[in-house]
Structure formats: structure tokens, C-alpha cells
Short mmCIF file of C-alpha atoms and ligand atoms in Angstrom, two decimals:
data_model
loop_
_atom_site.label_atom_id
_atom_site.label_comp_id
_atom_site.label_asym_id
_atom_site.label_seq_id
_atom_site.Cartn_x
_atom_site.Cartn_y
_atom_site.Cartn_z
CA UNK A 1 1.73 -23.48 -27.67
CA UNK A 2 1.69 -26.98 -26.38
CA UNK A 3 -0.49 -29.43 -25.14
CA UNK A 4 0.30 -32.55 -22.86
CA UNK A 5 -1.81 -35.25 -23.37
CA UNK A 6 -2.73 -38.18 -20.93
CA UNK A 7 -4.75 -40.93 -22.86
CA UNK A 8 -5.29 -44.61 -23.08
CA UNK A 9 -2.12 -45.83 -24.73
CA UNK A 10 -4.59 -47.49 -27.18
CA UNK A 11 -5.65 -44.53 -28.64
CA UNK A 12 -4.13 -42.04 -31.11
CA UNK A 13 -3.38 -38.52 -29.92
CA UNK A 14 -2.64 -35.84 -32.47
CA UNK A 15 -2.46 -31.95 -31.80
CA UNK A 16 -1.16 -28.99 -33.35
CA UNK A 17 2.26 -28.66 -34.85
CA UNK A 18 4.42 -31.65 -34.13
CA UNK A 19 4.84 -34.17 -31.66
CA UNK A 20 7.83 -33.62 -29.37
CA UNK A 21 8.87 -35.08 -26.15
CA UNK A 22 6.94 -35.05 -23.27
CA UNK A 23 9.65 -33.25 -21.11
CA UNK A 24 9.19 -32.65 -17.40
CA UNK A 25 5.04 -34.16 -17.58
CA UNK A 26 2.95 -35.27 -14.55
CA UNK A 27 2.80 -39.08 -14.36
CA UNK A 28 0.43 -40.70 -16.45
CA UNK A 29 -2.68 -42.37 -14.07
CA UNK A 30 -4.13 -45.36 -14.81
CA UNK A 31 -7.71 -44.73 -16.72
CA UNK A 32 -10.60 -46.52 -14.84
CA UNK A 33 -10.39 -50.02 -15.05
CA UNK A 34 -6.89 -49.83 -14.85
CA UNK A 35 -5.86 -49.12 -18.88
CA UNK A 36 -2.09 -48.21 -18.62
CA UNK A 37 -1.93 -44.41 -20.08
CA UNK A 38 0.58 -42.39 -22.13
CA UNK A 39 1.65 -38.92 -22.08
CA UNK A 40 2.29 -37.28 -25.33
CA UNK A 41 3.27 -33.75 -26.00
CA UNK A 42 2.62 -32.03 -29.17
CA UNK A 43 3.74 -28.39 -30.03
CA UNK A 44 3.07 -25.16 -32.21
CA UNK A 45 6.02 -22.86 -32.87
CA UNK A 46 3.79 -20.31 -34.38
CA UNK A 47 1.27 -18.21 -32.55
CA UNK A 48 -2.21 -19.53 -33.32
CA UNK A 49 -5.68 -18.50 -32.49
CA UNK A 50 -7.51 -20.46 -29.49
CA UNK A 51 -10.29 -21.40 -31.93
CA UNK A 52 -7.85 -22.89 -34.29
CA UNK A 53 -6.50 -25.36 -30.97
CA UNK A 54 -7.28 -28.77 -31.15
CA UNK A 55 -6.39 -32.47 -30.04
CA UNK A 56 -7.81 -35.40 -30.81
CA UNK A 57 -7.45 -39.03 -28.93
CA UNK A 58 -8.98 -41.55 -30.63
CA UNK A 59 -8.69 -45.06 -32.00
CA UNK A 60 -7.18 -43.89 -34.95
CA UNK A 61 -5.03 -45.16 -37.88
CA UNK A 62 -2.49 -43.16 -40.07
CA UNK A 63 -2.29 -42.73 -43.33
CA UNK A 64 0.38 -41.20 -44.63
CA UNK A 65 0.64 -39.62 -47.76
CA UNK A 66 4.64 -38.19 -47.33
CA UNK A 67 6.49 -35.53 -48.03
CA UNK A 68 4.01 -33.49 -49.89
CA UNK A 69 4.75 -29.78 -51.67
CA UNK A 70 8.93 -30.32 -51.47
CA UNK A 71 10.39 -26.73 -51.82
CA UNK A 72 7.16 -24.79 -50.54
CA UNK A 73 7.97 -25.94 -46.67
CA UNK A 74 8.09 -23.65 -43.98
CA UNK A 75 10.24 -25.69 -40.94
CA UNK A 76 11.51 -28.05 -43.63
CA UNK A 77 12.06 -28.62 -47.27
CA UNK A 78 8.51 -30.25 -48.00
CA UNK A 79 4.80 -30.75 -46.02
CA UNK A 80 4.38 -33.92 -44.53
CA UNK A 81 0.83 -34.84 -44.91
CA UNK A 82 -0.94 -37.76 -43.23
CA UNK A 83 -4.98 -39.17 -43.11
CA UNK A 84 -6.08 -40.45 -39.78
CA UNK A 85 -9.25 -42.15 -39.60
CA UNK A 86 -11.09 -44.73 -38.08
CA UNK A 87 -9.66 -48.66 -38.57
CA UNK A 88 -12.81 -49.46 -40.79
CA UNK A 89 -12.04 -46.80 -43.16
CA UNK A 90 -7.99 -47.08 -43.66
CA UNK A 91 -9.25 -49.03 -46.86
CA UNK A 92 -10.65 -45.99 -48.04
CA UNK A 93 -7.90 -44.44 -48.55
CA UNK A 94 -5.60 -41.86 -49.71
CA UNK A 95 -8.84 -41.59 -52.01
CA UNK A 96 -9.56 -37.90 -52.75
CA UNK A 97 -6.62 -36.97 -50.45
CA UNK A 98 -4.01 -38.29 -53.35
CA UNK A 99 -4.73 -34.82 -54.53
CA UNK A 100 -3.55 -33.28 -51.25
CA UNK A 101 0.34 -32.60 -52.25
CA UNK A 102 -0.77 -30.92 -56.03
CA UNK A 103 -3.53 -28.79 -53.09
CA UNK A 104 -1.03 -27.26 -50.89
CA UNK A 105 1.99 -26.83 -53.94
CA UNK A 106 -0.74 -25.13 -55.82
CA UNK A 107 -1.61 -23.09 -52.96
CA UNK A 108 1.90 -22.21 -52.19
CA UNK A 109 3.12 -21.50 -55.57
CA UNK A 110 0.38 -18.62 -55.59
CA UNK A 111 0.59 -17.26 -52.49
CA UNK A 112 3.58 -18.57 -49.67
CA UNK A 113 5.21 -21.09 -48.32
CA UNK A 114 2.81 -23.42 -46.38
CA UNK A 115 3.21 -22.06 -43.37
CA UNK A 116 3.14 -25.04 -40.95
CA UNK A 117 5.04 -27.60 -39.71
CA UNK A 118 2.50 -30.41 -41.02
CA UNK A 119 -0.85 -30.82 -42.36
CA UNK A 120 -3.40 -33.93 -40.99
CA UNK A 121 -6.48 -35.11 -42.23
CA UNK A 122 -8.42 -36.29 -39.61
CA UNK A 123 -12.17 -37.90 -39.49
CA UNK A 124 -13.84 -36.80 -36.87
CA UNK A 125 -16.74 -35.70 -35.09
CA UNK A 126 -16.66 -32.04 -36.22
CA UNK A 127 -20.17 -30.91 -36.73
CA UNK A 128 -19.26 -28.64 -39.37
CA UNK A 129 -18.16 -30.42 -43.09
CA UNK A 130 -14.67 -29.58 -42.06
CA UNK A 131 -13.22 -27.59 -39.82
CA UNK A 132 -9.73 -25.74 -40.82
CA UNK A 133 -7.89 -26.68 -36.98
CA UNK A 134 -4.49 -25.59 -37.67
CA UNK A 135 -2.41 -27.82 -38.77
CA UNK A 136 -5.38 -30.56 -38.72
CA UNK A 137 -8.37 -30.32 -40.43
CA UNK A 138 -11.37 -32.37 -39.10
CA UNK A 139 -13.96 -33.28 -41.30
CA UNK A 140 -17.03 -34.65 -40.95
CA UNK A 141 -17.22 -38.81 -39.50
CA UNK A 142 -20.05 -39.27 -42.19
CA UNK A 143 -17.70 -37.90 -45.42
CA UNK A 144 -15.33 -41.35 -44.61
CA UNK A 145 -17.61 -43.23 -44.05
CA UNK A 146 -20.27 -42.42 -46.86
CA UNK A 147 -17.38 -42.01 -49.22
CA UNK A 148 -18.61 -38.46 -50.07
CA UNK A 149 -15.04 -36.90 -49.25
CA UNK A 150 -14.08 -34.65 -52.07
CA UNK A 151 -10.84 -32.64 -53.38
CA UNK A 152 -13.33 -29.09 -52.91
CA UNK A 153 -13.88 -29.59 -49.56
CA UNK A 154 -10.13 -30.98 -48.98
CA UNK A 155 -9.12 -27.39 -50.98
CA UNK A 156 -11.57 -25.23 -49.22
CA UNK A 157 -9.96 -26.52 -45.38
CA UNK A 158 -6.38 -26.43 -47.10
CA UNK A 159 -7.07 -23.04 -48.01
CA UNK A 160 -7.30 -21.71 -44.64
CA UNK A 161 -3.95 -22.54 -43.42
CA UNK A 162 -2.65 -19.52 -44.86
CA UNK A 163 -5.81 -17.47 -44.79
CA UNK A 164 -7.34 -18.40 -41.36
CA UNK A 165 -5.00 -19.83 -39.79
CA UNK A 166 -1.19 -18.16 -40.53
CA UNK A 167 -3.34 -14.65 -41.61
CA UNK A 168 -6.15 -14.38 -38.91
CA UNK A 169 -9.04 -11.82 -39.12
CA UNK A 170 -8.95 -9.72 -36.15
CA UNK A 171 -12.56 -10.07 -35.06
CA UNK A 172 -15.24 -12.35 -36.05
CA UNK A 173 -17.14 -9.26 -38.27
CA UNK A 174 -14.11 -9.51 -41.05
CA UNK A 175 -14.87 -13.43 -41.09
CA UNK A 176 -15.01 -13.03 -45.06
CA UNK A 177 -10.91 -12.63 -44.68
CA UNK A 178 -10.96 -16.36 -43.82
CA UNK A 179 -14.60 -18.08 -45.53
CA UNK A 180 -14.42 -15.63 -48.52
CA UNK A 181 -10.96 -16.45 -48.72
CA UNK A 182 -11.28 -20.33 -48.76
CA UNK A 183 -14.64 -20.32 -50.81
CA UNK A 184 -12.46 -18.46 -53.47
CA UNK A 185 -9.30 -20.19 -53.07
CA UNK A 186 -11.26 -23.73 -53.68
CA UNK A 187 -13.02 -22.50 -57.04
CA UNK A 188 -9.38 -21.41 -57.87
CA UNK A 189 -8.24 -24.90 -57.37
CA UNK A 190 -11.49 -26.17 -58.79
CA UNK A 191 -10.42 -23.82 -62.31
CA UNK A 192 -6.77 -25.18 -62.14
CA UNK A 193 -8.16 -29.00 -61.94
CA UNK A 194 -11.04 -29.24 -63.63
CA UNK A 195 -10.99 -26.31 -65.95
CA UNK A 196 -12.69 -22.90 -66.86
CA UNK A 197 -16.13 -24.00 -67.27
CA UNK A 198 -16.56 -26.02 -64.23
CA UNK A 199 -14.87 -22.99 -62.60
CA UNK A 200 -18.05 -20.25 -64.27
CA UNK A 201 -20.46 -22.66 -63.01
CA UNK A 202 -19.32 -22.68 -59.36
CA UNK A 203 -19.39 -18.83 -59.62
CA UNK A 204 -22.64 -18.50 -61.27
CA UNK A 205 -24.52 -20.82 -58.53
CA UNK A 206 -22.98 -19.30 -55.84
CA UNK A 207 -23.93 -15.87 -57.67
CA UNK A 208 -27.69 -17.22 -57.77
CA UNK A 209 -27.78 -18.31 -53.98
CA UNK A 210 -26.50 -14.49 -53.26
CA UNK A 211 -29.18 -13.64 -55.02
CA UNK A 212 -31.32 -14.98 -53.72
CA UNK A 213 -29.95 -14.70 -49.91
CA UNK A 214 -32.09 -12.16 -47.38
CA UNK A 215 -29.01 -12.00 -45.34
CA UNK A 216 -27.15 -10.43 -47.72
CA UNK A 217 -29.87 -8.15 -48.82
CA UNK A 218 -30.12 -6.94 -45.58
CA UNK A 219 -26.76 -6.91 -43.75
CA UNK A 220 -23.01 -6.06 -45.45
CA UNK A 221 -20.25 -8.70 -45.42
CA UNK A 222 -18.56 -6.81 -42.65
CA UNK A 223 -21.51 -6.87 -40.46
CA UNK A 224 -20.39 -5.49 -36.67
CA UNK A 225 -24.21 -5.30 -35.60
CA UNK A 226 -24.09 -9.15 -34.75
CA UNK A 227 -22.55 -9.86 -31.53
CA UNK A 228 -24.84 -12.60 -29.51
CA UNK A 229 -25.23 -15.07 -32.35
CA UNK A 230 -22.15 -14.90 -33.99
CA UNK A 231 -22.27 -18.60 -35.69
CA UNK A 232 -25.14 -16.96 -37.57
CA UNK A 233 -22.08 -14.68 -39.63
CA UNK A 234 -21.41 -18.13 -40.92
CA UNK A 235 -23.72 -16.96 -43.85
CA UNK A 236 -23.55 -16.43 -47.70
CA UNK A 237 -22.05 -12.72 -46.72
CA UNK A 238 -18.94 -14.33 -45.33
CA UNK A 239 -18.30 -17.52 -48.02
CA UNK A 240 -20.35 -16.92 -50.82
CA UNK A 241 -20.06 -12.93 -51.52
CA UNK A 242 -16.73 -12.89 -50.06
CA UNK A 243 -15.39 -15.20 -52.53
CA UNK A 244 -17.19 -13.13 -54.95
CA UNK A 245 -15.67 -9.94 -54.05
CA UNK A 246 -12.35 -11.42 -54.07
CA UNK A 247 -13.62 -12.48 -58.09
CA UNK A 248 -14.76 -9.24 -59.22
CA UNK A 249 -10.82 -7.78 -57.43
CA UNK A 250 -8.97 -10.19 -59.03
CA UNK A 251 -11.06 -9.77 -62.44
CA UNK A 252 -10.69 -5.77 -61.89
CA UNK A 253 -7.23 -5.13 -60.96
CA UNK A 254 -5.66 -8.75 -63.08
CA UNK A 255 -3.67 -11.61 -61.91
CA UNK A 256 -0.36 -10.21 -61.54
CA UNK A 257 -1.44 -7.37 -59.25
CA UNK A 258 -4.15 -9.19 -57.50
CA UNK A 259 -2.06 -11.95 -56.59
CA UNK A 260 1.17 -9.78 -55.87
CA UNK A 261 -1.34 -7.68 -53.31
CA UNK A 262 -2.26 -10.80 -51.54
CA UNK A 263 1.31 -11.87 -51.42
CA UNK A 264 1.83 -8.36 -49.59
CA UNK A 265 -1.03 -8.64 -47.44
CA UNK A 266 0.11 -12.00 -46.20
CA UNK A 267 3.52 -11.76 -45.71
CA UNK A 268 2.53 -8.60 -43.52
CA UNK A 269 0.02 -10.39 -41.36
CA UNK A 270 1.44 -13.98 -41.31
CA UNK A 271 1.21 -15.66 -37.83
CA UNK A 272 -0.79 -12.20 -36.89
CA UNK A 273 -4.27 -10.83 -36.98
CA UNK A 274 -5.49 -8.65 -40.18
CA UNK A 275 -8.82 -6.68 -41.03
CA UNK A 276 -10.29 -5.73 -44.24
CA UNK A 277 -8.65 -2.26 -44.24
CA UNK A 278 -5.09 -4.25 -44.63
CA UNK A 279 -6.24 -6.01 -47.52
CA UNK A 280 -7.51 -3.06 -49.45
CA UNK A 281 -4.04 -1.40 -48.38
CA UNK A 282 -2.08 -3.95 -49.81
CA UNK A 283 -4.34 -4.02 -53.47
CA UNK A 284 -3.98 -0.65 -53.24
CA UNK A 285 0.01 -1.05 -53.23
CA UNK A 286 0.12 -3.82 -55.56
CA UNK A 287 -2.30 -2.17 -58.12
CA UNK A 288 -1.51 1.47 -57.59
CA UNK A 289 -5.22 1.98 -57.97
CA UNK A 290 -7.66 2.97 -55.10
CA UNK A 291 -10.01 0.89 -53.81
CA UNK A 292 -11.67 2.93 -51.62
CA UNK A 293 -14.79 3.09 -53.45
CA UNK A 294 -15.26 -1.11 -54.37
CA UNK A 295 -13.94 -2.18 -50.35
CA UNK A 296 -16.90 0.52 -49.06
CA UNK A 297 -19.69 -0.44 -51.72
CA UNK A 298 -19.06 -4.12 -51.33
CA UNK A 299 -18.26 -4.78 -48.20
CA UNK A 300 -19.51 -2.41 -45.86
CA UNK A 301 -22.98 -2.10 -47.80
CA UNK A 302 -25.64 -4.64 -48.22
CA UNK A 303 -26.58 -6.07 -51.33
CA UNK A 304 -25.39 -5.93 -54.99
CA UNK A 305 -25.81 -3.74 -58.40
CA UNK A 306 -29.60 -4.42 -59.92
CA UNK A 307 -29.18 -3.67 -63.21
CA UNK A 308 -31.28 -3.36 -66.51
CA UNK A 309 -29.85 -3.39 -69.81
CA UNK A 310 -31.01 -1.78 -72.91
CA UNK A 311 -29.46 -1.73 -76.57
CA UNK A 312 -30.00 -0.25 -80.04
CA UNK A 313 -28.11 -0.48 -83.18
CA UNK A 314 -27.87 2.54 -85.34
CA UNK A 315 -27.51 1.48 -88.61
CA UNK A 316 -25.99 4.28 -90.11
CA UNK A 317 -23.15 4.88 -87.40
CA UNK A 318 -22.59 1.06 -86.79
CA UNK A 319 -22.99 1.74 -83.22
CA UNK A 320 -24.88 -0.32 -80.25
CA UNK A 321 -26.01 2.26 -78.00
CA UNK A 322 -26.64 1.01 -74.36
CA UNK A 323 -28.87 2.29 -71.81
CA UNK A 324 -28.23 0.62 -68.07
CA UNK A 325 -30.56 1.65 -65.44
CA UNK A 326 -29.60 0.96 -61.85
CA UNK A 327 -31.93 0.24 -59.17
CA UNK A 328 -31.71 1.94 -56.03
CA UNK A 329 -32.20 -0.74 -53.65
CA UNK A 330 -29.05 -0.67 -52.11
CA UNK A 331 -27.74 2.48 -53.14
CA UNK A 332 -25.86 2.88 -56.34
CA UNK A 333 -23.01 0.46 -57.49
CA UNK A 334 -19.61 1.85 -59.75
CA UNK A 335 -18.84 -0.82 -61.93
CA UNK A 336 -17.55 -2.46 -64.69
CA UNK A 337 -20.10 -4.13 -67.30
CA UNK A 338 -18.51 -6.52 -69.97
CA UNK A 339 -21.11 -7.15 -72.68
CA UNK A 340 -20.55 -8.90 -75.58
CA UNK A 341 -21.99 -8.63 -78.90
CA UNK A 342 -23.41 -11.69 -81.26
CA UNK A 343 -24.21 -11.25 -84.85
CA UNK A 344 -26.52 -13.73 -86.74
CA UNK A 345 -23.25 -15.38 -88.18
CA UNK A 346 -22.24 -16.40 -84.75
CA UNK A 347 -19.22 -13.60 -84.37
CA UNK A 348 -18.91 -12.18 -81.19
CA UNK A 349 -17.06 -8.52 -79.84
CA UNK A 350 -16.80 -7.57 -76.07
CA UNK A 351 -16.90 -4.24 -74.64
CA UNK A 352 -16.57 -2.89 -71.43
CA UNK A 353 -19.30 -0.36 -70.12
CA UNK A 354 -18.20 1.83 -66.88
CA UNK A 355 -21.42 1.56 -64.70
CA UNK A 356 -21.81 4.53 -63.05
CA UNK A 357 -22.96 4.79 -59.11
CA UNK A 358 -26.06 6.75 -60.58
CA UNK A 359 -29.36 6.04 -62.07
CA UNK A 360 -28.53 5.59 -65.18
CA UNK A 361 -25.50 5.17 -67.83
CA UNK A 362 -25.46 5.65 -71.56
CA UNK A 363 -22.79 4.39 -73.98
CA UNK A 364 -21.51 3.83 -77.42
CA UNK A 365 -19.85 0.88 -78.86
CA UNK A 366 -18.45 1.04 -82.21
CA UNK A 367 -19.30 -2.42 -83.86
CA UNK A 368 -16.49 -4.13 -85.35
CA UNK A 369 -18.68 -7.24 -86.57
CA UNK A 370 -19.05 -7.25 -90.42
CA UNK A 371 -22.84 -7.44 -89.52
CA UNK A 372 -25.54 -5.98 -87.19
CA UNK A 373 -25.35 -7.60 -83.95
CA UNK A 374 -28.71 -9.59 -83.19
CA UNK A 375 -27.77 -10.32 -79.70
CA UNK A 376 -26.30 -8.84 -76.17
CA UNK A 377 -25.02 -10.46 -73.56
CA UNK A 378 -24.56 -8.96 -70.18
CA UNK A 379 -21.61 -10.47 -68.44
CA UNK A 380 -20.48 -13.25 -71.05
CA UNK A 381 -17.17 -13.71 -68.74
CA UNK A 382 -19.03 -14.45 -65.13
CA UNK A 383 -16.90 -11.55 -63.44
CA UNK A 384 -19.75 -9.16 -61.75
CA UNK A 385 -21.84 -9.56 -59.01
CA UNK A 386 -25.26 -7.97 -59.67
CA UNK A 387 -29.12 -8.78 -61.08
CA UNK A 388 -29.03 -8.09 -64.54
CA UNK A 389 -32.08 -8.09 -66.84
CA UNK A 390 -31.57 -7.83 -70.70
CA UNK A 391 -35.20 -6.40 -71.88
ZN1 LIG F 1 -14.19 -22.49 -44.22
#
């Protein structure tokens, strides 16, 4: 894919992939006013999806932050990486974007290559926070100029290259494949830079504005009943819950085989279109498990588990016996429960309950501690999605 470009030779033109000459071009005319104009060619080698094309031709300066990621490039060793912006803010930077080249190696290191010739940062007059162009992100004029440009935002766009971008979701109802995709990747960047509990705090808002969502209580993540407003699948379904579900797999099935499964489900689709039916293929190869049962219930049903939790301790057996009753709001949810158990002393022992998709589940958890447990806790690790009450 290429673009020719006539513009004012005053202003900066960048496009997809990389700029190359302008070849055979049609003669650049004078603007009005007689400004002399350039042509300039840029070009992607890889197929790309129209809503991923982009130019821009602008007044802009570069920034460039050099050969980023070395040994995790695709047409060359490393990822050149550059920040254009307007002349006012050049100051400004690299500011959060020094974090760009530990982004993309992190990125690459867990899933592929980057697979791109380049990667720009450009300000611009995107009316989303940032938009994941390939091979140029534009973000939002007012995060340069306000100074409010962070290394989340820079992650979440990053993200996309490979899942987005390289790895496209068919149609615009699997949209979680690419916003469920970033949303997690960013709070996996956010764990690996700022640590575990700033990680569990992302999760747990973004578990409280699912919640509390009336999308999502009403409509699944793969929702193929909208088709005339289909910005409004920009919704907590597609980032929020979709970054959850990939959570509660990679919490489920562990690191080594979630991570290997994504590997496999990328390498399969790169520069290609995938749905939701490839990814659970791919876990389902990596893990050897089948996921049937968790793609269906969370992705092609509304909603989330509502559950309540009751305990006792028998004494005389040294047991906690737990009682979880599952609402039927949204039909019945299999899953797994980690609870943990706190005696006065401050000791704590974890078990792991399997939910039934029923009304109710009973289980028995031989206590370890050297005393009675005073307290439960539902979900001390932050790894399921659902309402849980402890009575
Ligand atoms: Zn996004």
C-alpha cells in the first residue's frame, strides 16, 4: 500500500510504513498563492486494514528517539521510533515517550517481533485519546499540549500493532480481539513497570465500572446485533471485559500456556484477519484444555457470575464449609473461586472452590491454620470477574 503525497513543502508528511521515493508521480502544482509543493511517497509492505491508513501533513517537528527494541525488528535489526509534534511542543519532549523502546521490547519479548517497519508518535487532531494508525499512532493535540501524555496510553496504542493492526479482527463484533487486547496488554505493562499492586488496582476499577456498566448487562462482548451504530461497540464489553476475560484465561490456564497460545494465535493470523473462534483454538492447543464452555459463557453471553458466599467452621473436623449461591441473572457461570482464609493471628491459607454453572455449590476446606479462621475472603488474588457478596 502506498500513498503519494502532494503538500506544501513546508509541511511534514508522514504515512504508513516508510518513506520511499516518489517514483513515476504526477508533478507537484503550486498550492494557492503560489507555495512551491513536494511529492512524497510513503509505503506499507504488509497488508493493512483501510481503517488503520493514515497520512498526516502538517507543520511538524521530529523527534527521534532511535533505534528502539534492537533484536525484536521485523524489516531490520531494531524499531526506529520517532515523536512528531507541533514546533511549540518539541520542548516537551521525549517525556513519557523515553519509555517507548522498554514498550515495544517488552511487548515483543512476550509475544513477536514488532511487526512493522517503524513506529511514530504523532500529535494530532485524532478525536479519540489515541488512535492505533499502523505504524503511527495519533494521539490527542490536547495530551502535548496539557502535558497529560502518559506511558498507559503510549502502551495501550503500542499494544495494537500486533493485536489490531498485524492480527486484525475480522468484523467489527470481535472488536474485543483488538480493545480487550490493548486494555490488557497496557495493565500488563502497567504490572511489569510499576508493580503488582498498581497492576490489582487497574483490574479492580475496571472490574467496578463492568459492574456497574448496562451495556454489558445487557449485550455480550461479541455483540453481532449492532450494525448502524457501530462506534457505540466502543464500550466497556470491548476494552474493559475483554481485557478481563483475557485476565481470568491467563489466570486459568497460567503464563506459559496462555502466552504460548497467543504466540500461536498470532503467528497464524499475522498481517491477516482473526475471530474469536481462532483464539479459543489456539488456547485450546497451547493448554490442551477446552475452552468451549469459558469462550461461550463469557463472550457470547451478557453479564458476569453474581455470587454469594457463605462459610462455617466446624470445630471438630477443622473444616470451613462454604455455601456459594449463584444468581440467575445471566444464566449460570462455571468457575473458579479462590478464597482465602484469615485467622485472628493474621495467617492466611487459599483454596480454590470449583463454582458450578448451577444454583448453588457446597465445599470443604480442610484448615491448615493452627487456629480457627475468623475471616474469608472471596477473591484475595483479583482474578474473577463476578459480584460477590460475603454475608
Ligand atoms: Zn484501543
Amino acid at each position: 500500500m502506498s500513498w503519494w503525497v502532494s503538500a506544501p513543502v513546508a509541511e511534514t508528511v508522514v504515512g504508513n510504513g516508510t518513506s520511499t521515493a516518489p517514483g513515476p508521480a504526477p508533478a507537484a502544482p503550486l498550492a494557492p498563492g503560489g507555495a512551491p509543493r513536494r511529492v512524497t511517497r510513503w509505503t506499507e509492505v504488509h497488508p493493512i486494514s483501510p481503517y488503520l491508513m493514515v497520512i498526516a501533513a502538517a507543520p511538524l517537528v521530529e523527534t527521534k528517539l532511535g533505534e528502539t527494541a534492537c533484536g525484536f525488528g521485523t524489516s531490520s535489526r531494531c524499531v526506529p521510533q520517532m515523536v512528531y509534534t507541533a514546533p511549540e511542543q518539541a520542548n516537551y519532549m521525549p517525556g513519557p515517550f523515553d519509555a517507548a523502546d522498554s514498550i515495544v521490547t517488552f511487548f515483543a519479548r512476550l509475544i513477536a517481533p514488532f511487526p512493522f517497519e517503524k513506529l511514530a508518535h504523532l500529535q494530532s487532531s485524532t478525536r479519540f485519546g489515541g488512535m492505533e494508525n499502523a505504524t503511527e499512532i495519533f494521539y490527542s493535540d490536547g495530551a502535548f499540549r496539557r502535558h497529560t501524555m502518559n506511558t498507559e496510553l503510549i502502551s495501550h496504542e503500542t499494544a495494537h500493532q500486533w493485536f489490531g493492526d498485524a492480527v486484525t479482527e475480522r468484523d467489527w463484533p470481535e472488536l474485543w480481539l483488538s480493545e480487550g487486547f490493548a486494555t490488557y496488554f497496557q495493565e500488563l505493562w502497567t504490572r511489569y513497570s510499576r508493580g503488582d499492586s498498581v497492576f490489582r488496582a487497574e483490574l479492580v476499577r475496571n472490574r467496578e465500572r463492568i459492574l456497574a456498566d448496562r451495556r454489558v448487562a445487557t449485550l455480550p462482548v461479541i455483540d453481532t446485533t449492532e450494525s448502524a451504530h457501530l462506534m457505540a461497540l466502543l464500550d466497556a464489553n470491548s476494552y474493559q471485559k475483554g481485557g478481563w476475560v483475557l485476565h481470568m484465561l491467563r489466570r486459568e490456564l497460567g503464563d506459559s500456556a496462555f502466552f504460548r497460545g497467543l504466540r500461536i494465535y498470532f503467528r497464524a493470523h499475522e498481517y491477516g484477519n482473526a475471530t474469536s473462534n481462532d483464539l479459543e483454538r489456539a488456547l485450546e492447543q497451547s493448554s490442551g484444555r477446552s475452552l468451549h464452555a469459558f469462550f461461550d459463557q463469557w463472550l457470547r453471553r451478557p453479564g458476569y457470575p453474581e455470587l454469594t458466599v457463605r462459610w462455617t467452621y466446624d470445630a471438630a473436623a477443622h473444616a470451613v464449609r462454604v455455601r456459594v449461591a449463584q444468581g440467575d441473572r445471566f444464566g449460570y457461570f462455571g468457575v473458579p473461586l479462590t478464597v482465602a482464609l484469615r485467622d485472628a493471628a493474621g495467617d492466611t491459607q487459599r483454596a480454590t472452590i470449583d463454582v458450578a454453572a448451577a444454583a448453588e455449590t457446597s465445599a470443604e476446606i480442610p484448615v491448615t491454620l493452627a487456629a480457627p479462621p475468623t475471616a474469608l475472603v472471596a477473591d484475595p488474588d483479583v482474578a474473577l470477574l463476578a459480584r460477590i457478596t460475603v454475608p
